[in-house]
PDB file of C-alpha atoms in Angstrom:
ATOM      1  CA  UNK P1037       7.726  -0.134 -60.277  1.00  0.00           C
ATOM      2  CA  UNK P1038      10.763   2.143 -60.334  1.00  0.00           C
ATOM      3  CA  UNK P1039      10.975   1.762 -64.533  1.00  0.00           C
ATOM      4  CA  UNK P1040       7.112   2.856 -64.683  1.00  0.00           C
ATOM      5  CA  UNK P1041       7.231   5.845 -62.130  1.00  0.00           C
ATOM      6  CA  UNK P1042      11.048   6.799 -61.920  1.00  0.00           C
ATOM      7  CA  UNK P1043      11.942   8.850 -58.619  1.00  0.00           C
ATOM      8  CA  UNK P1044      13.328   9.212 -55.511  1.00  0.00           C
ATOM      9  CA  UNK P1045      17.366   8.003 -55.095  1.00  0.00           C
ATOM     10  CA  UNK P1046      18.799   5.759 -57.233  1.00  0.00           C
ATOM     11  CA  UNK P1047      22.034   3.521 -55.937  1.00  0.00           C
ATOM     12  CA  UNK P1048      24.006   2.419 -58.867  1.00  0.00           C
ATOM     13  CA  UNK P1049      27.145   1.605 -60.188  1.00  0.00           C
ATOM     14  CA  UNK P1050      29.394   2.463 -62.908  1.00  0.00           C
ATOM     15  CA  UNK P1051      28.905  -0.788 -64.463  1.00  0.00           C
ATOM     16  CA  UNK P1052      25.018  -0.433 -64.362  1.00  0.00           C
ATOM     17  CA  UNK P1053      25.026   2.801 -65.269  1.00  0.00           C
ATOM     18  CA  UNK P1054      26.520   2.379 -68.613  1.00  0.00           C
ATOM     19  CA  UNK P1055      24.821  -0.522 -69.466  1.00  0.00           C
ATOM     20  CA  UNK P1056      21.139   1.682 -68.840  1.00  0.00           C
ATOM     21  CA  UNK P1057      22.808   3.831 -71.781  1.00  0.00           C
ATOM     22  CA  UNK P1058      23.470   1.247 -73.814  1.00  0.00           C
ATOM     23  CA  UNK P1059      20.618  -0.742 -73.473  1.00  0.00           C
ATOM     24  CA  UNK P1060      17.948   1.467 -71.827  1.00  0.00           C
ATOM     25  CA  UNK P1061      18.621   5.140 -73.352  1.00  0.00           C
ATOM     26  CA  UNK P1062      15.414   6.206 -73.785  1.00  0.00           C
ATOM     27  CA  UNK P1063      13.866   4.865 -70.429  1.00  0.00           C
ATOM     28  CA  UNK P1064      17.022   6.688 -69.027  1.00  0.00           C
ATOM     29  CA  UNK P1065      16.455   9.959 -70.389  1.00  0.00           C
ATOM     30  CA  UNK P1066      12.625   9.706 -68.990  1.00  0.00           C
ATOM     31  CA  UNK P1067      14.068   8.672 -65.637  1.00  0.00           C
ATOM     32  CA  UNK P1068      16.626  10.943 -65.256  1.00  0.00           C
ATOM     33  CA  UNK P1069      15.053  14.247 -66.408  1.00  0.00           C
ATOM     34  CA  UNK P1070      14.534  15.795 -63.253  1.00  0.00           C
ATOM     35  CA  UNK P1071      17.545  14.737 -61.665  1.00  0.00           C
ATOM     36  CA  UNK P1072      19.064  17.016 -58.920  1.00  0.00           C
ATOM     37  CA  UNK P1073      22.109  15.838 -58.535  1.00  0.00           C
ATOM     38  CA  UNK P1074      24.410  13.010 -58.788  1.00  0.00           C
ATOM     39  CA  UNK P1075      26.506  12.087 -55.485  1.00  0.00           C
ATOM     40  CA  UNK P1076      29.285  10.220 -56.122  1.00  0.00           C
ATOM     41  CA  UNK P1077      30.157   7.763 -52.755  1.00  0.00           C
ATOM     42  CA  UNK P1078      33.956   6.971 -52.164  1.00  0.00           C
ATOM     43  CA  UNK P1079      35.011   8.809 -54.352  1.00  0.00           C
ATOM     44  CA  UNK P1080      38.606   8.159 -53.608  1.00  0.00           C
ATOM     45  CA  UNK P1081      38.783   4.678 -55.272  1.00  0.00           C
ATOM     46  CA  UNK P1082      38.006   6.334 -58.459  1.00  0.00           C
ATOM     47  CA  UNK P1083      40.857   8.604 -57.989  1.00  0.00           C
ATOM     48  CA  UNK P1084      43.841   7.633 -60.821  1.00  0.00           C
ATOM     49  CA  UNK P1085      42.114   4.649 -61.692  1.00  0.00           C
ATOM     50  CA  UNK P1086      40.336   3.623 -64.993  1.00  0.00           C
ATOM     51  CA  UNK P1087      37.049   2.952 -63.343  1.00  0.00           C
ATOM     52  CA  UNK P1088      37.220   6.948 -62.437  1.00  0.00           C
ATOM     53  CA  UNK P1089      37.965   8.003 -66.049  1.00  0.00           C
ATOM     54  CA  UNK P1090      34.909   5.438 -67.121  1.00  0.00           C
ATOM     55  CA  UNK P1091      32.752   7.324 -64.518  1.00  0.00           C
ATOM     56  CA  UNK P1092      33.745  10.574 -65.569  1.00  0.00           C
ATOM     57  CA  UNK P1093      33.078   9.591 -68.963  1.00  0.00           C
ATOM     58  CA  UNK P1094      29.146   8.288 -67.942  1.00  0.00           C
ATOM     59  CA  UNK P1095      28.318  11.461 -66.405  1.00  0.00           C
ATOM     60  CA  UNK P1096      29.754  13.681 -69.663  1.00  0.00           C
ATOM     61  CA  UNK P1097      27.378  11.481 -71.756  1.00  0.00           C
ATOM     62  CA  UNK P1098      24.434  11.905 -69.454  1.00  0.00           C
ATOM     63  CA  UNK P1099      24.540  15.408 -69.783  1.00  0.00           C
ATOM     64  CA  UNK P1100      25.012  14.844 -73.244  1.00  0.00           C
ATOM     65  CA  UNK P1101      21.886  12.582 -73.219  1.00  0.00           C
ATOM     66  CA  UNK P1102      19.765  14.828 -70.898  1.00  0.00           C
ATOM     67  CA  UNK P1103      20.966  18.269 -72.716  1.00  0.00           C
ATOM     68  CA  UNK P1104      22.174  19.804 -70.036  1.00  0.00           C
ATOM     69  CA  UNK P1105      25.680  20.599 -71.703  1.00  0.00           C
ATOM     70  CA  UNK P1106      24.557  24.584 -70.133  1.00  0.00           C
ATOM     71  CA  UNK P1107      23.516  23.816 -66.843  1.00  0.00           C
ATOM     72  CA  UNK P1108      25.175  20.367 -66.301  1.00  0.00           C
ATOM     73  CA  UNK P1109      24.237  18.850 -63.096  1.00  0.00           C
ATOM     74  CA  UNK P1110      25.382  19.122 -59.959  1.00  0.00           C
ATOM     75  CA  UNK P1111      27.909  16.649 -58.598  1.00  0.00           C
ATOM     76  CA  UNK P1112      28.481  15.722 -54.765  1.00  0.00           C
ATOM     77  CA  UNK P1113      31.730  13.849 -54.437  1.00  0.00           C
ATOM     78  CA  UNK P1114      31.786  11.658 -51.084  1.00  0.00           C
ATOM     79  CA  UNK P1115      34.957  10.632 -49.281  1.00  0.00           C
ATOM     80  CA  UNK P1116      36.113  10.178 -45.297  1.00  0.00           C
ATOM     81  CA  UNK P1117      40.050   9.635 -46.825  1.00  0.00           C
ATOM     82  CA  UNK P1118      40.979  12.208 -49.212  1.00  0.00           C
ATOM     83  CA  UNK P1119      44.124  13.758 -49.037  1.00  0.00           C
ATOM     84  CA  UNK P1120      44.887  15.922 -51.399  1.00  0.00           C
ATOM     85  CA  UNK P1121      41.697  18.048 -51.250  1.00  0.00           C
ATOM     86  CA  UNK P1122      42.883  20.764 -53.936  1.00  0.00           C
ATOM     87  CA  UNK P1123      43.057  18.196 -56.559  1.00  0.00           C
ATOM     88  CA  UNK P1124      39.250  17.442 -56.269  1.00  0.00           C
ATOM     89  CA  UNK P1125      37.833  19.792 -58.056  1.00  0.00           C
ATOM     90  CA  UNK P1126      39.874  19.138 -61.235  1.00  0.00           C
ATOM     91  CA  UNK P1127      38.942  15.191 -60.721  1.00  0.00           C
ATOM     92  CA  UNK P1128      35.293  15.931 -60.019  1.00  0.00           C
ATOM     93  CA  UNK P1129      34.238  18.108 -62.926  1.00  0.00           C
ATOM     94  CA  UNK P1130      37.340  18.351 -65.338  1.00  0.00           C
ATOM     95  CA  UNK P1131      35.476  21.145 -67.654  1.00  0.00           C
ATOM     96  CA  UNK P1132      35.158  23.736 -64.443  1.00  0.00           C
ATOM     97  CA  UNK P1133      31.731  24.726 -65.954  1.00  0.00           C
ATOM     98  CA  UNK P1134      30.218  24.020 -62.117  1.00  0.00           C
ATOM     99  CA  UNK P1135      32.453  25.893 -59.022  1.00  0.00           C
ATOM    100  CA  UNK P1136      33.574  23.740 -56.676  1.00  0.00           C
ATOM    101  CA  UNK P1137      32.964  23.918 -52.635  1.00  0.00           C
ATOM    102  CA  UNK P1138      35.157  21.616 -50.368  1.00  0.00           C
ATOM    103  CA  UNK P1139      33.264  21.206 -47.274  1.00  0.00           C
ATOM    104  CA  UNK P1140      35.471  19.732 -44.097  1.00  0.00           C
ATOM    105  CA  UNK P1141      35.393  18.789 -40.919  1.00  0.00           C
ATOM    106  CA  UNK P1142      37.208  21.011 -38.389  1.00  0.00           C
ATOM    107  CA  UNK P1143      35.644  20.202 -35.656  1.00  0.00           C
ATOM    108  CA  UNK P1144      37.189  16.891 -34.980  1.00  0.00           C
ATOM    109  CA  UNK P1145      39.675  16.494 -32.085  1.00  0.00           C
ATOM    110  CA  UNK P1146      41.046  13.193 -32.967  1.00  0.00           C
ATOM    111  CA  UNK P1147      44.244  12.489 -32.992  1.00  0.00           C
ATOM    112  CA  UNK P1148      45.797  10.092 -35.561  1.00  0.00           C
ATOM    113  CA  UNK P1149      48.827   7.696 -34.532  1.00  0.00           C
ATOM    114  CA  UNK P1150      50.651   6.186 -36.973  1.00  0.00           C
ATOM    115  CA  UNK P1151      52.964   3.460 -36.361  1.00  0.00           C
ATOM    116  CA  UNK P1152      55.325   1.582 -39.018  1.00  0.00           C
ATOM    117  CA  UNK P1153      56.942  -1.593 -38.595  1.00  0.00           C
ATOM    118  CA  UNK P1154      58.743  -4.034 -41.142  1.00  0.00           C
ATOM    119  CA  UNK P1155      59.799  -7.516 -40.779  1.00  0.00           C
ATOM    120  CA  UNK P1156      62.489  -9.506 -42.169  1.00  0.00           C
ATOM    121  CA  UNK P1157      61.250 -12.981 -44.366  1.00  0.00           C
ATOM    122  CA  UNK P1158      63.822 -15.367 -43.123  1.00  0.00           C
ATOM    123  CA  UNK P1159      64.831 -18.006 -46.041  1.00  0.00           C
ATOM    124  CA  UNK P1160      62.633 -20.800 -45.191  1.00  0.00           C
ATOM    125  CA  UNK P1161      64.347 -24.567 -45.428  1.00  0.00           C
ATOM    126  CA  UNK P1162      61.566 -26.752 -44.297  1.00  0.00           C
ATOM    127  CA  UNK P1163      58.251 -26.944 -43.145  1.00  0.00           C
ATOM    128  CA  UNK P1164      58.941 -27.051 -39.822  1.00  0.00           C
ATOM    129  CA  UNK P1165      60.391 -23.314 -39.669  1.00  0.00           C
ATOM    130  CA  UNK P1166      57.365 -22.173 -41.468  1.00  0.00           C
ATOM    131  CA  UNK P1167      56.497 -20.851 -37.672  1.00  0.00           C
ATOM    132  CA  UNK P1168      59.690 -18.585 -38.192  1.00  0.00           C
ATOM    133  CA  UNK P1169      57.768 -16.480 -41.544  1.00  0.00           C
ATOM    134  CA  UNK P1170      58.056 -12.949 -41.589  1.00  0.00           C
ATOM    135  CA  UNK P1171      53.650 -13.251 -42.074  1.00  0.00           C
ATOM    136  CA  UNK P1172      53.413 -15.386 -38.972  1.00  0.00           C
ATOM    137  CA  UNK P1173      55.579 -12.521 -37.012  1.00  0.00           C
ATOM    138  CA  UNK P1174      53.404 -10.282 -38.571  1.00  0.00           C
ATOM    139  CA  UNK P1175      50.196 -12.611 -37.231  1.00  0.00           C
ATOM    140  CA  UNK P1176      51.712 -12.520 -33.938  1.00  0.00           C
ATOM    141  CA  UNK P1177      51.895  -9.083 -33.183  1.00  0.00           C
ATOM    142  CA  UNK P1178      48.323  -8.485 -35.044  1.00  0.00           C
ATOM    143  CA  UNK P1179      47.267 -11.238 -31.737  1.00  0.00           C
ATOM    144  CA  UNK P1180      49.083  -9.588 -29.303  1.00  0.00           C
ATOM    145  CA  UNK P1181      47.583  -6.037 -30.388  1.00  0.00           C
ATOM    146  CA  UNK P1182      44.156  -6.859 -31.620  1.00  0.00           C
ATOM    147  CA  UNK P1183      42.643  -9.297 -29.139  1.00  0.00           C
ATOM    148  CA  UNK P1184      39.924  -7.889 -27.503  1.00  0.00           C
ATOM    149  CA  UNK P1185      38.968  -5.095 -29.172  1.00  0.00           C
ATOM    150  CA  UNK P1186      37.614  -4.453 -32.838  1.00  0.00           C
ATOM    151  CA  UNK P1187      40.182  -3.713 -35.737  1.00  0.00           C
ATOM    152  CA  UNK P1188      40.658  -3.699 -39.615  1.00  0.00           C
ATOM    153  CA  UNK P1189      43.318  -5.593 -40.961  1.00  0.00           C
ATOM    154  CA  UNK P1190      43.931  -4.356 -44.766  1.00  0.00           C
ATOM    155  CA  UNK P1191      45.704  -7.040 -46.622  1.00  0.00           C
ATOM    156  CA  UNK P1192      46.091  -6.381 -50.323  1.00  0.00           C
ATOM    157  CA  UNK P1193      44.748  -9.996 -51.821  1.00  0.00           C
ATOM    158  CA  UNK P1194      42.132 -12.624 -51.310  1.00  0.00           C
ATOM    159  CA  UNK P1195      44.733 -15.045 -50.902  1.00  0.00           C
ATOM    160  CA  UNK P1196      46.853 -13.043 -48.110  1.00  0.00           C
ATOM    161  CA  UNK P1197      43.769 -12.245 -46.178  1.00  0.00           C
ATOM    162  CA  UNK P1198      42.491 -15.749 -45.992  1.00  0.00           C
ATOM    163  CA  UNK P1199      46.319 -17.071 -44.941  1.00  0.00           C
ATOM    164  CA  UNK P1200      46.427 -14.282 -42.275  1.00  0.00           C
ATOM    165  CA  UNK P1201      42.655 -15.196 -41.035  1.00  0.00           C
ATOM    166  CA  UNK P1202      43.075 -19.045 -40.483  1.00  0.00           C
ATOM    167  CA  UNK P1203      47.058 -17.990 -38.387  1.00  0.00           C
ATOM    168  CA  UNK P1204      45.175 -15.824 -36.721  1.00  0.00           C
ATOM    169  CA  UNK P1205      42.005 -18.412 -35.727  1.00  0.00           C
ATOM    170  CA  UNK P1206      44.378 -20.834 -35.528  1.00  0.00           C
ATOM    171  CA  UNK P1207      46.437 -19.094 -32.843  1.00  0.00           C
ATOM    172  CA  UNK P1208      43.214 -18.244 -30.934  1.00  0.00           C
ATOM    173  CA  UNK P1209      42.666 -21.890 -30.916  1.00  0.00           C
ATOM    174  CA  UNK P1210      46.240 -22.631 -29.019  1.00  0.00           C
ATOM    175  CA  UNK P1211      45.182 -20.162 -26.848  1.00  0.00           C
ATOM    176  CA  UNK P1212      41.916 -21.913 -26.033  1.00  0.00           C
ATOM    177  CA  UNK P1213      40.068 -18.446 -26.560  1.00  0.00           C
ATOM    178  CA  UNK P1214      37.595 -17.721 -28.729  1.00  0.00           C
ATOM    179  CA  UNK P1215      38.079 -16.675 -32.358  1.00  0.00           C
ATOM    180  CA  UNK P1216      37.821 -13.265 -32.780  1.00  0.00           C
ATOM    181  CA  UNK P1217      39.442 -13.148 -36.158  1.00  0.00           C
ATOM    182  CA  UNK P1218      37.609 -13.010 -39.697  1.00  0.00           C
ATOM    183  CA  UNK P1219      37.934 -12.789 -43.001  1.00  0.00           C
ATOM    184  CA  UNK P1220      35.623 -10.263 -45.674  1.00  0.00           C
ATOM    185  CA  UNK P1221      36.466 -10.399 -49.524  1.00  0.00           C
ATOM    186  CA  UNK P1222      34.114 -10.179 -52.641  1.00  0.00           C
ATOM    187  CA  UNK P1223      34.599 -13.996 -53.206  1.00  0.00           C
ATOM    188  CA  UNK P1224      33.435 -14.952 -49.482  1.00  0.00           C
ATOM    189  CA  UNK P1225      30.399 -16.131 -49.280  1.00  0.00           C
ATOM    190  CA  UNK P1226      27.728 -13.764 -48.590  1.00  0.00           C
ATOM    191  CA  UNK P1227      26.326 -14.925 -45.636  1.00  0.00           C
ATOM    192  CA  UNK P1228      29.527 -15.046 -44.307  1.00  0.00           C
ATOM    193  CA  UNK P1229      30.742 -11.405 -44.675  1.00  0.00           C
ATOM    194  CA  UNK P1230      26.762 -10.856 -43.651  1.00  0.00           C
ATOM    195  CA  UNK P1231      27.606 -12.385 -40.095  1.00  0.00           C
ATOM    196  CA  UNK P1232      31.318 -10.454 -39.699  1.00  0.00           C
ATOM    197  CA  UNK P1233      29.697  -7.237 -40.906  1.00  0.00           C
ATOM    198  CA  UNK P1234      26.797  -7.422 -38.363  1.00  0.00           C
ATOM    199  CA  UNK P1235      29.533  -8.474 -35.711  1.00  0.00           C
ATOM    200  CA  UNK P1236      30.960  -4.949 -36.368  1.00  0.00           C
ATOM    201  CA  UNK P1237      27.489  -3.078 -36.812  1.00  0.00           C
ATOM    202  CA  UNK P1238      26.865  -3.949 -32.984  1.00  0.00           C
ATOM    203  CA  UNK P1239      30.027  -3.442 -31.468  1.00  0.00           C
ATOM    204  CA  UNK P1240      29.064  -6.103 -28.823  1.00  0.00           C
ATOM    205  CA  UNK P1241      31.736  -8.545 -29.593  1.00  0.00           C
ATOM    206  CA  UNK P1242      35.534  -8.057 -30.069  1.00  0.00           C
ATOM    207  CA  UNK P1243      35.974  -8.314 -33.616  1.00  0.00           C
ATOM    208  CA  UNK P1244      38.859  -8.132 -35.966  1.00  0.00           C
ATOM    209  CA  UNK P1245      37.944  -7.799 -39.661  1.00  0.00           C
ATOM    210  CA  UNK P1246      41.071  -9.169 -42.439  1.00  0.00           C
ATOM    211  CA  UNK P1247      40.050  -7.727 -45.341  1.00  0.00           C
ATOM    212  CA  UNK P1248      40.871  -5.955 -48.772  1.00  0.00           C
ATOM    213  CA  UNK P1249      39.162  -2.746 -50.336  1.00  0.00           C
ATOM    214  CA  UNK P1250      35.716  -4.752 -50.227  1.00  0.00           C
ATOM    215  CA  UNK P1251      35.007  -3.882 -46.693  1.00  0.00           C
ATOM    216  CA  UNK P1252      35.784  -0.017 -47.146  1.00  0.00           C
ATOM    217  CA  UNK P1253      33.449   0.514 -50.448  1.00  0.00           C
ATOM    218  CA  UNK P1254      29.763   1.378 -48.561  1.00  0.00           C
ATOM    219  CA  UNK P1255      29.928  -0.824 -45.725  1.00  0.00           C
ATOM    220  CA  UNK P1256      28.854   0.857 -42.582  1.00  0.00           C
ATOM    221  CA  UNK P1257      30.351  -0.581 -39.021  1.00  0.00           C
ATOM    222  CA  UNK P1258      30.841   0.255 -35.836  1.00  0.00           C
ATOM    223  CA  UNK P1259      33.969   2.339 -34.320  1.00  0.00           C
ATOM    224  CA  UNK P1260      37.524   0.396 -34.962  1.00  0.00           C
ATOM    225  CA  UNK P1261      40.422   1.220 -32.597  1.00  0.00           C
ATOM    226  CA  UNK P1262      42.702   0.682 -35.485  1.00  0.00           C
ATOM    227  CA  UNK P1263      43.586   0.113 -38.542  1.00  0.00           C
ATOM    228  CA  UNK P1264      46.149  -2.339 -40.004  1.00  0.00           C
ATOM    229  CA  UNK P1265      47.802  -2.464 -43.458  1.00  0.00           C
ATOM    230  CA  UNK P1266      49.962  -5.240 -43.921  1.00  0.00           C
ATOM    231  CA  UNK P1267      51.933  -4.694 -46.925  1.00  0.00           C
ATOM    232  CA  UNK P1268      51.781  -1.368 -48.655  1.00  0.00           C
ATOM    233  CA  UNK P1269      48.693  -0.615 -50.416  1.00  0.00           C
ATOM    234  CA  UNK P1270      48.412  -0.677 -54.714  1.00  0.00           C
ATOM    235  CA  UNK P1271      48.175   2.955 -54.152  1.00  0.00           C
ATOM    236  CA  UNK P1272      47.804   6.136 -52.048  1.00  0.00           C
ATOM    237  CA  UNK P1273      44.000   6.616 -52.547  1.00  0.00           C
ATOM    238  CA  UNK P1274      43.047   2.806 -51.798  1.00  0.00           C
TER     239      UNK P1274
END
């Protein structure tokens, strides 16, 4: 239906994008003649990345495809964790031929805390000290802090944030309480990061996500009372 009468929003990706010029240019330029504008969601993970320069590239070629090298089309870039606003405009439209408006929030009276804490890997000599690991520290406090409540636990690896999900569930059985500990990454299965992201949708149950960048990209939940990066992140804009 959407290839015979083209219109209203269309959610794609980079990927998908490029392939549609590759394999699908003239049904593109059909479909995307009367397009408005093209919004651009998180647009800090394309920040100093390759994906951003291949997305940059797309939309040079679209207005390339669509002729609208004069009046290229509009771009909305998308992000709740930019920092370095002034840099933007550059990243967004490279060529300046389109001003750019930064639109804020100033109204919001939160108020971040930030709290930094390292740990010290002791030199493990059996198994049986594996308790002692500067992770399961790092598990402990994450226990201590996040039962309860709902959090997001940033660990930079599918193998890291399954290891810190089963300490975790595993300390919550000990404890004889219930697990309120969960892992999301793009390999998980889906109905399982279906069930954890519903968990956090309704806000009903205390719920503490371990996750990487999968859970930030488009994901809508609930209100967390903190955040947790364990380990620093692969850069400043993920």
């Amino acid at each position: 239906k959407a290839r015979t009468n083209p219109a209203g929003i269309l959610l794609i990706s980079p990927e998908s994008l490029e392939s549609l010029l590759i394999n699908s240019m003239g049904w593109l330029k059909q479909a995307f003649s009367s397009v408005a504008y093209i919004v651009i969601d998180e647009f800090h993970a394309f920040i100093g990345s390759e994906r951003g320069v291949q997305l940059l590239s797309l939309l040079k070629r679209i207005d390339h495809v669509l002729g609208c090298q004069v009046n290229p089309i509009p771009r909305v870039a998308l992000s709740a964790t930019l920092g370095e606003l002034e840099k933007v405009p550059e990243m967004l439209r490279p060529d300046k031929r389109l001003p750019c408006v930064t639109v804020t929030d100033s109204n919001s009276m939160a108020t971040l805390q930030v709290q930094v804490k390292g740990y010290l890997e002791r030199v493990i000599q059996n198994e049986e000290e594996l308790q002692s690991s500067a992770e399961h520290d790092v598990c402990a406090d994450i226990f201590r802090l996040c039962r309860g409540d709902s959090h997001l636990v940033f660990a930079n690896s599918r193998k890291r944030t399954e290891s810190i999900a089963a300490t975790l569930s595993d300390m919550c059985e000990e404890q004889i309480v219930p697990n309120e500990f969960f892992p999301h990454h793009g390999s998980l299965a889906k109905e399982l990061r279906e069930v954890l992201e519903s968990r956090l949708q309704k806000g009903n149950l205390p719920t503490t996500a371990v996750c990487t960048m999968t859970l930030e990209l488009g994901i809508d939940f609930g209100k967390a009372k903190s955040v947790i990066q364990v380990t620093p992140p692969h850069s400043v804009s993920s």
